[in-house]
Amino acid sequence: MKIRKRFLPRTLQDAVATFFMAGIIPITFWFEVYVVMPGIHGEDSWLNWLHFVPAVWLLFNVTAHMLATMLCDTSCATEVIQVPTNVAANGSGLGSKSWHLCATCEFVAPPRSWHCTSCRTCILKRDHHCVFTGCCIGHRNHRYFIMFVLYLFVSTLYSSILNNYFIWFVRGDEFRNWTSLVKIVFPLAMLMIDISTKQYYLVIYLINMVGVMFTGVLLIYHGRLILSGAVVHERKAPEYDLGRWENMRMVLGNRWYLAWLSPFIRSDLPHNGINWETLREQAIKSK
C-alpha cells in the first residue's frame, strides 16, 4: 500500500464527518462494553466476555479498515501511466469514457479515472468521494471501504439489538414513557436542556439505530455496484461486468476469500487500474 502524503480531510464538511466517525466509534464501544453488557448480565458475569471478544474484533476491523481507506493512496500519481500510442499520436482515443485530458492535473488520465476537487488529484477508477473518511474511493482502497461499511453495519446492528433490550426492557421503568420519545426525536435540543446520563444513553441509542439503517442502505447500494463490475457513475450502463465472482475479485483482490478478515491480509488486485480496454472487450464477449 502506498500511503497518502496528506490524509487529513481538506474540507470542513469532510472534517466534521470524519472526526464525528472517529469519535463515535470508541464511544459506542465503551457504552456497549461498560454500560450495556454489565447492565444486562451484571458486572461480574462471565457472559460479558462472550460479548467482549466479538466487540473487540468488530472495533479492530471498523477502525483498521477506516484508517486503511484514508491512508491508501489511490490517485493516478501512484502509477507510471503510459498513454497508448494511438492516443498519444493523434488523440483518436480521447473521450469522456476513454482516455481524457485533465486540465487541472495537466496530463492524460486513463479510463474510469476522474479528478476530485476535494482531493485535488485524479483518482484511479474513481467510485465516489466519501465524507466519512475525507477521501476518494478508488481502485486501491475500494476493498477497505466496502469492508469498512460491512463491519460498520454488523457493529451497529449488534449494538442496536443490545441497546433495545437494555433500554426498553432492562431499564424499561426509566425509559418507557413519552418523555423518552421526545428526547429521541429531538436529541440535540434535549441535550441543551437535559444533560443527565439517561439523555446521553438515548443519543448513543439513536445514533446506532440511524447507523444500522444508513450503513445497510450503503452496503446494498455499493454491493450491487461491485457485483455488477461498476462504479457509481457507471451504474446505469455497466461496461466491465465479468460475472459476480470475477467482479468481486477485482475489488477484494485475488485472495478475496481472506481479505474480509483484516486489512493487513495481502490480497493483490488482478488489474492495474489503468488499461481497461481489454477488460471491456472481455466483458462484451462474455455477454
C-alpha positions as a printed Julia matrix, in Angstrom:
287×3 Matrix{Float64}:
   0.0     0.0     0.0
   1.26    3.46   -0.9
   0.46    5.96    1.86
  -1.18    9.29    1.06
   1.05   12.23    1.93
  -1.92   14.32    3.05
  -4.54   12.04    4.53
  -6.36   14.52    6.78
  -9.71   15.92    5.49
  -9.29   19.01    3.33
 -12.79   20.5     3.58
 -14.9    21.48    6.59
 -17.65   19.02    5.62
 -15.16   16.16    5.4
 -13.51   17.15    8.69
 -16.81   17.27   10.61
 -18.0    13.89    9.26
 -14.62   12.16    9.67
 -13.99   13.37   13.22
 -17.56   12.52   14.18
 -16.94    8.97   12.95
 -13.57    8.82   14.74
 -15.28    9.9    17.97
 -18.49    7.88   17.91
 -16.73    4.54   17.26
 -14.83    4.4    20.6
 -17.75    6.0    22.47
 -20.11    3.29   21.24
 -17.58    0.59   22.14
 -17.27    1.98   25.67
 -21.05    2.25   26.04
 -21.67   -1.34   24.95
 -18.83   -2.89   26.97
 -19.0    -0.89   30.19
 -22.69    0.11   30.4
 -24.96   -2.12   28.33
 -23.36   -5.54   28.84
 -22.93   -5.2    32.64
 -26.43   -3.75   32.79
 -27.86   -6.83   31.1
 -25.77   -9.6    32.67
 -24.4    -7.98   35.83
 -20.93   -6.55   36.38
 -19.26   -9.8    37.41
 -20.97  -12.14   34.96
 -18.77  -14.31   32.74
 -21.33  -13.75   29.97
 -19.84  -10.28   29.44
 -16.77  -11.94   27.92
 -18.95  -13.59   25.29
 -19.77  -10.08   24.07
 -16.39   -8.54   24.79
 -14.42  -10.73   22.37
 -16.58  -10.04   19.27
 -16.85   -6.38   20.33
 -13.05   -6.03   20.24
 -12.94   -7.87   16.9
 -15.51   -5.51   15.42
 -13.77   -2.44   16.87
 -10.46   -3.55   15.35
 -11.91   -4.13   11.88
 -14.01   -0.95   11.8
 -11.07    1.19   12.9
  -8.44   -0.58   10.81
 -10.5    -0.52    7.61
 -11.38    3.14    8.12
  -7.69    4.03    8.56
  -6.71    1.88    5.58
  -9.29    3.67    3.43
  -7.94    7.06    4.49
  -4.23    6.2     4.24
  -4.22    4.26    0.95
  -3.18    6.44   -1.97
  -5.37    5.53   -4.92
  -4.52    8.51   -7.11
  -3.12    8.34  -10.62
   0.2     9.51   -9.18
   0.78    6.04   -7.72
   1.3     4.51  -11.17
   3.56    5.15  -14.13
   0.9     5.78  -16.76
   1.85    5.16  -20.36
  -0.64    6.61  -22.8
  -1.44    4.22  -25.7
   0.37    5.08  -28.91
  -2.76    5.85  -30.91
  -4.0     8.25  -28.23
  -0.65    9.97  -27.75
  -0.1    10.38  -31.51
  -3.37   11.86  -32.67
  -5.79   11.88  -29.76
  -8.12    9.48  -31.54
  -8.86    7.6   -28.31
  -9.72   10.64  -26.24
 -13.28   10.88  -24.97
 -15.45   11.07  -21.88
 -15.45    7.26  -21.47
 -11.86    6.66  -22.52
  -8.54    8.43  -22.1
  -9.13   12.1   -21.4
  -7.17   15.21  -20.62
  -7.38   16.56  -17.07
  -6.96   20.32  -17.32
  -6.21   20.62  -13.59
  -3.56   17.9   -13.3
  -2.37   18.62  -16.84
  -1.96   15.05  -18.02
  -3.96   12.43  -19.9
  -5.93   10.31  -17.44
  -6.89    6.68  -18.13
 -10.48    5.42  -18.48
 -12.6     5.36  -15.3
 -10.24    7.88  -13.65
 -11.57   11.31  -12.75
 -10.4    14.43  -10.98
 -11.68   15.17   -7.47
 -11.8    18.81   -6.44
 -11.68   17.89   -2.74
  -8.69   15.52   -3.03
  -7.14   17.8    -5.69
  -5.94   14.93   -7.85
  -7.15   12.35  -10.36
  -8.29    9.07   -8.83
  -7.76    5.65  -10.44
 -11.14    4.01  -11.13
 -12.88    6.69   -9.1
 -16.07    5.5    -7.41
 -17.03    8.47   -5.23
 -15.77   10.87   -2.57
 -16.56    9.67    0.96
 -17.06   12.43    3.54
 -16.79    9.97    6.45
 -13.18    9.17    5.54
 -12.36   12.51    3.9
 -11.03   10.9     0.73
 -12.0     9.39   -2.58
 -12.81    5.72   -3.02
 -10.96    4.31   -5.97
  -9.06    1.37   -7.36
  -6.65    0.82   -4.45
  -8.88    1.47   -1.43
 -12.24    0.17   -2.7
 -11.64   -3.07   -0.79
 -11.05   -1.26    2.5
 -14.08    0.98    2.03
 -16.61   -1.8     1.4
 -15.22   -3.77    4.36
 -15.45   -0.62    6.48
 -19.13   -0.3     5.57
 -19.73   -4.03    6.15
 -18.19   -4.02    9.62
 -19.97   -0.78   10.49
 -23.27   -2.4     9.58
 -22.56   -5.51   11.66
 -21.36   -3.38   14.59
 -24.34   -1.02   14.6
 -26.75   -3.94   14.17
 -25.15   -5.78   17.09
 -25.2    -2.62   19.22
 -28.8    -1.78   18.31
 -30.03   -5.22   19.37
 -28.27   -4.92   22.74
 -29.35   -1.3    23.2
 -33.01   -2.01   22.52
 -33.05   -4.78   25.1
 -31.1    -2.72   27.64
 -33.14    0.5    27.33
 -36.67   -0.81   26.79
 -36.57   -3.94   28.97
 -33.72   -3.86   31.5
 -34.17   -0.13   32.18
 -37.74   -0.03   30.92
 -39.15    1.62   34.07
 -36.94    4.65   33.39
 -37.25    4.91   29.61
 -40.71    3.59   28.62
 -42.52    6.94   28.67
 -43.43    9.81   26.35
 -40.51   11.88   27.59
 -38.04    9.38   26.14
 -39.81    9.54   22.77
 -39.47   13.33   22.68
 -35.81   13.05   23.66
 -35.16   10.58   20.83
 -36.95   12.74   18.24
 -35.12   15.91   19.35
 -31.82   14.58   20.77
 -29.59   17.62   20.27
 -32.23   20.06   21.5
 -32.81   17.96   24.61
 -29.07   17.9    25.34
 -29.28   21.65   25.8
 -31.94   21.11   28.48
 -31.18   17.7    29.92
 -27.54   16.74   30.42
 -28.29   13.69   32.51
 -26.77   10.26   31.86
 -30.11    9.0    30.56
 -30.11   11.57   27.76
 -26.63   10.55   26.62
 -27.77    6.94   26.6
 -30.64    7.87   24.29
 -28.36    9.86   21.97
 -25.99    6.89   21.55
 -29.02    4.61   21.09
 -30.38    6.87   18.33
 -27.02    7.18   16.56
 -26.71    3.39   16.4
 -30.28    2.97   15.11
 -29.67    5.53   12.36
 -26.27    3.97   11.7
 -27.61    0.48   11.09
 -30.18    1.78    8.59
 -27.71    4.09    6.82
 -24.92    1.52    6.53
 -27.43   -1.13    5.48
 -28.54    1.02    2.55
 -24.91    1.81    1.65
 -23.97   -1.87    1.79
 -26.78   -2.87   -0.56
 -26.11    0.02   -2.94
 -22.33   -0.4    -3.22
 -22.54   -4.19   -3.01
 -24.75   -4.3    -6.09
 -22.36   -1.98   -7.94
 -19.37   -4.16   -7.1
 -21.12   -7.35   -8.16
 -22.04   -5.74  -11.49
 -18.48   -4.55  -12.09
 -19.41   -0.87  -12.0
 -18.59    2.28  -10.07
 -21.11    4.95   -9.1
 -21.15    6.95  -12.35
 -21.42    3.69  -14.39
 -24.43    2.29  -12.5
 -26.89    2.82  -15.37
 -24.76    1.08  -18.0
 -22.06   -1.25  -16.61
 -19.4    -1.95  -19.23
 -16.96   -4.09  -17.25
 -19.18   -6.88  -15.97
 -17.17  -10.13  -15.93
 -19.51  -12.07  -13.67
 -20.11  -11.71   -9.95
 -17.14  -13.68   -8.66
 -14.67  -12.02  -11.01
 -16.14   -8.58  -10.29
 -15.7    -9.19   -6.56
 -12.11  -10.28   -7.15
 -11.48   -7.01   -8.98
 -12.27   -5.14   -5.75
 -11.17   -7.51   -2.97
  -8.16   -8.96   -4.78
  -7.0   -12.46   -5.64
  -7.38  -13.62   -2.03
 -10.9   -12.24   -1.73
 -11.92  -15.17    0.47
  -9.47  -13.95    3.18
  -9.48  -10.2     2.52
 -12.55   -9.61    4.72
 -10.74  -10.9     7.83
  -8.35   -7.97    8.15
  -6.95   -5.09    6.08
  -3.47   -6.42    6.91
  -4.03   -9.57    4.85
  -2.37   -9.13    1.47
  -4.7    -9.57   -1.49
  -3.2    -8.26   -4.73
  -5.59   -6.75   -7.25
  -5.71   -8.55  -10.62
  -5.76   -5.26  -12.56
  -3.53   -2.18  -12.57
  -6.45    0.26  -12.74
  -5.2     1.82  -15.98
  -5.69   -0.33  -19.07
  -9.4    -1.07  -19.16
  -9.85   -1.51  -22.91
  -9.03   -5.24  -22.86
 -11.31   -5.81  -19.88
 -14.17   -4.08  -21.67
 -13.69   -6.37  -24.67
 -13.79   -9.42  -22.36
 -17.0    -8.14  -20.78
 -18.61   -7.68  -24.2
 -17.61  -11.21  -25.3
 -18.96  -12.76  -22.09
 -22.45  -11.34  -22.65
